[in-house]
CSV table of C-alpha atoms in Angstrom, one decimal:
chain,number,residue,atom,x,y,z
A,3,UNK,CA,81.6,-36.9,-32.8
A,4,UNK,CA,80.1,-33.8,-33.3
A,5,UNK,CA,76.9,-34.5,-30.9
A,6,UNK,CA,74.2,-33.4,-33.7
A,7,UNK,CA,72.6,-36.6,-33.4
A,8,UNK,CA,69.0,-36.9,-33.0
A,9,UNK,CA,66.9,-39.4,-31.1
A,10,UNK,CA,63.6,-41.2,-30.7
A,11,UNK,CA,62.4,-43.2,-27.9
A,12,UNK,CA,62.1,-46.5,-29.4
A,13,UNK,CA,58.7,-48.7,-28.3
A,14,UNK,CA,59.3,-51.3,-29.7
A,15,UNK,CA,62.4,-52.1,-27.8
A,16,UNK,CA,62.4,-53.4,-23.8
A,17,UNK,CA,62.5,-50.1,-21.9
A,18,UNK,CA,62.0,-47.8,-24.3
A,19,UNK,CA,65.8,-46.2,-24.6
A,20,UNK,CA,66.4,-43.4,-27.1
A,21,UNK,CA,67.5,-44.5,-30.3
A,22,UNK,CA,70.0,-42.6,-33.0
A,23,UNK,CA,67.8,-41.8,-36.3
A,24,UNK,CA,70.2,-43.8,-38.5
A,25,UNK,CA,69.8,-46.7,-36.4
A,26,UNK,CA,65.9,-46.2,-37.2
A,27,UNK,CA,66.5,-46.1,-40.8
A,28,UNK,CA,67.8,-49.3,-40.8
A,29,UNK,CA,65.3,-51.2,-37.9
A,30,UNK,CA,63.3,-54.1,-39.4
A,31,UNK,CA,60.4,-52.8,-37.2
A,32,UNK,CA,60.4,-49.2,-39.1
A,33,UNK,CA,56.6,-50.3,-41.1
A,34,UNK,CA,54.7,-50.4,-37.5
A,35,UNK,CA,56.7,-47.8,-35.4
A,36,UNK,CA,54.5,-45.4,-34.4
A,37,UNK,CA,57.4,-42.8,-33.2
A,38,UNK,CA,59.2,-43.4,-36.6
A,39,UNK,CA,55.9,-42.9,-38.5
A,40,UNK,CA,55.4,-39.4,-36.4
A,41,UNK,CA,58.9,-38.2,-37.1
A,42,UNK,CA,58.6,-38.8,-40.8
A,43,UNK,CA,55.2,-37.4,-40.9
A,44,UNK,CA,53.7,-35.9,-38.6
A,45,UNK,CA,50.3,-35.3,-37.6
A,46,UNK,CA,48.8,-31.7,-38.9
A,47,UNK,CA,46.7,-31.9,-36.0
A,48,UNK,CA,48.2,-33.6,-32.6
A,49,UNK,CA,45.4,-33.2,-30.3
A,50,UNK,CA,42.5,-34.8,-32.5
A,51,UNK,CA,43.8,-38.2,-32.4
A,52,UNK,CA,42.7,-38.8,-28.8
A,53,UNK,CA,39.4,-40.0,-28.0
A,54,UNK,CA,37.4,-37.7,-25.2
A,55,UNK,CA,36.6,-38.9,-22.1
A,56,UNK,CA,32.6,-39.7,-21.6
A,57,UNK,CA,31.3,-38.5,-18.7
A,58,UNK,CA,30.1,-41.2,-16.1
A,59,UNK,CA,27.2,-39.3,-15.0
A,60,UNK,CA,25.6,-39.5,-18.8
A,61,UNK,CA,22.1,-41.1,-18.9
A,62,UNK,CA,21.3,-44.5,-21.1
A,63,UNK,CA,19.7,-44.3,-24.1
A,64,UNK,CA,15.4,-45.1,-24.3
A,65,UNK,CA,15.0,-48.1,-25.6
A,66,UNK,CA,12.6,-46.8,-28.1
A,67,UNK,CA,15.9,-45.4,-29.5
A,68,UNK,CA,17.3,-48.5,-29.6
A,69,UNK,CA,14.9,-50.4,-31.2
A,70,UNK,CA,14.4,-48.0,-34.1
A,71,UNK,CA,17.9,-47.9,-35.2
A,72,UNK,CA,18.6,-50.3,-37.8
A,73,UNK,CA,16.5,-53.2,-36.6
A,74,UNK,CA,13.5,-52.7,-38.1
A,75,UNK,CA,14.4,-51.6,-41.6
A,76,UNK,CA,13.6,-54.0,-44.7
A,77,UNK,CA,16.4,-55.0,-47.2
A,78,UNK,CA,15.6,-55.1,-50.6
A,79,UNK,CA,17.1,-57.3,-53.2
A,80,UNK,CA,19.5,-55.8,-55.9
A,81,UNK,CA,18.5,-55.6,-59.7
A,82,UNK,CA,20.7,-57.3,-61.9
């Protein structure tokens, strides 16, 4: 063996243990992996995937707000 394997750590095994690539090429599992998904493709952008964190200080919306979005609008029919 030459040792120029490379590995992903497999979630959708118990434990997640680092898997060869050619045993991921061959999973039944390889449509919903996310690890296998990123190592095919990977994301142009890493960091803009993750949601921010809302602050816990942040004050409620008014209610007039509330009430004015969407609510109130009319629906009219469509021509045919």
């Amino acid at each position: 063996m030459s040792g120029q394997h490379q590995y992903l750590v497999c979630s959708q095994r118990p434990g997640s243990p680092r898997v060869a690539l050619e045993v991921c090429r061959i999973c039944p599992k390889t449509k919903r992996c996310a690890a296998w998904r990123d190592f095919l493709c990977p994301p142009l952008f890493p960091g803009l995937d993750t949601q921010r964190t809302r602050p816990t200080n942040r004050l409620p919306r008014p209610a007039a707000l509330v009430q004015a979005t969407g609510a109130g609008q009319a629906w009219l029919p469509m021509a045919d």
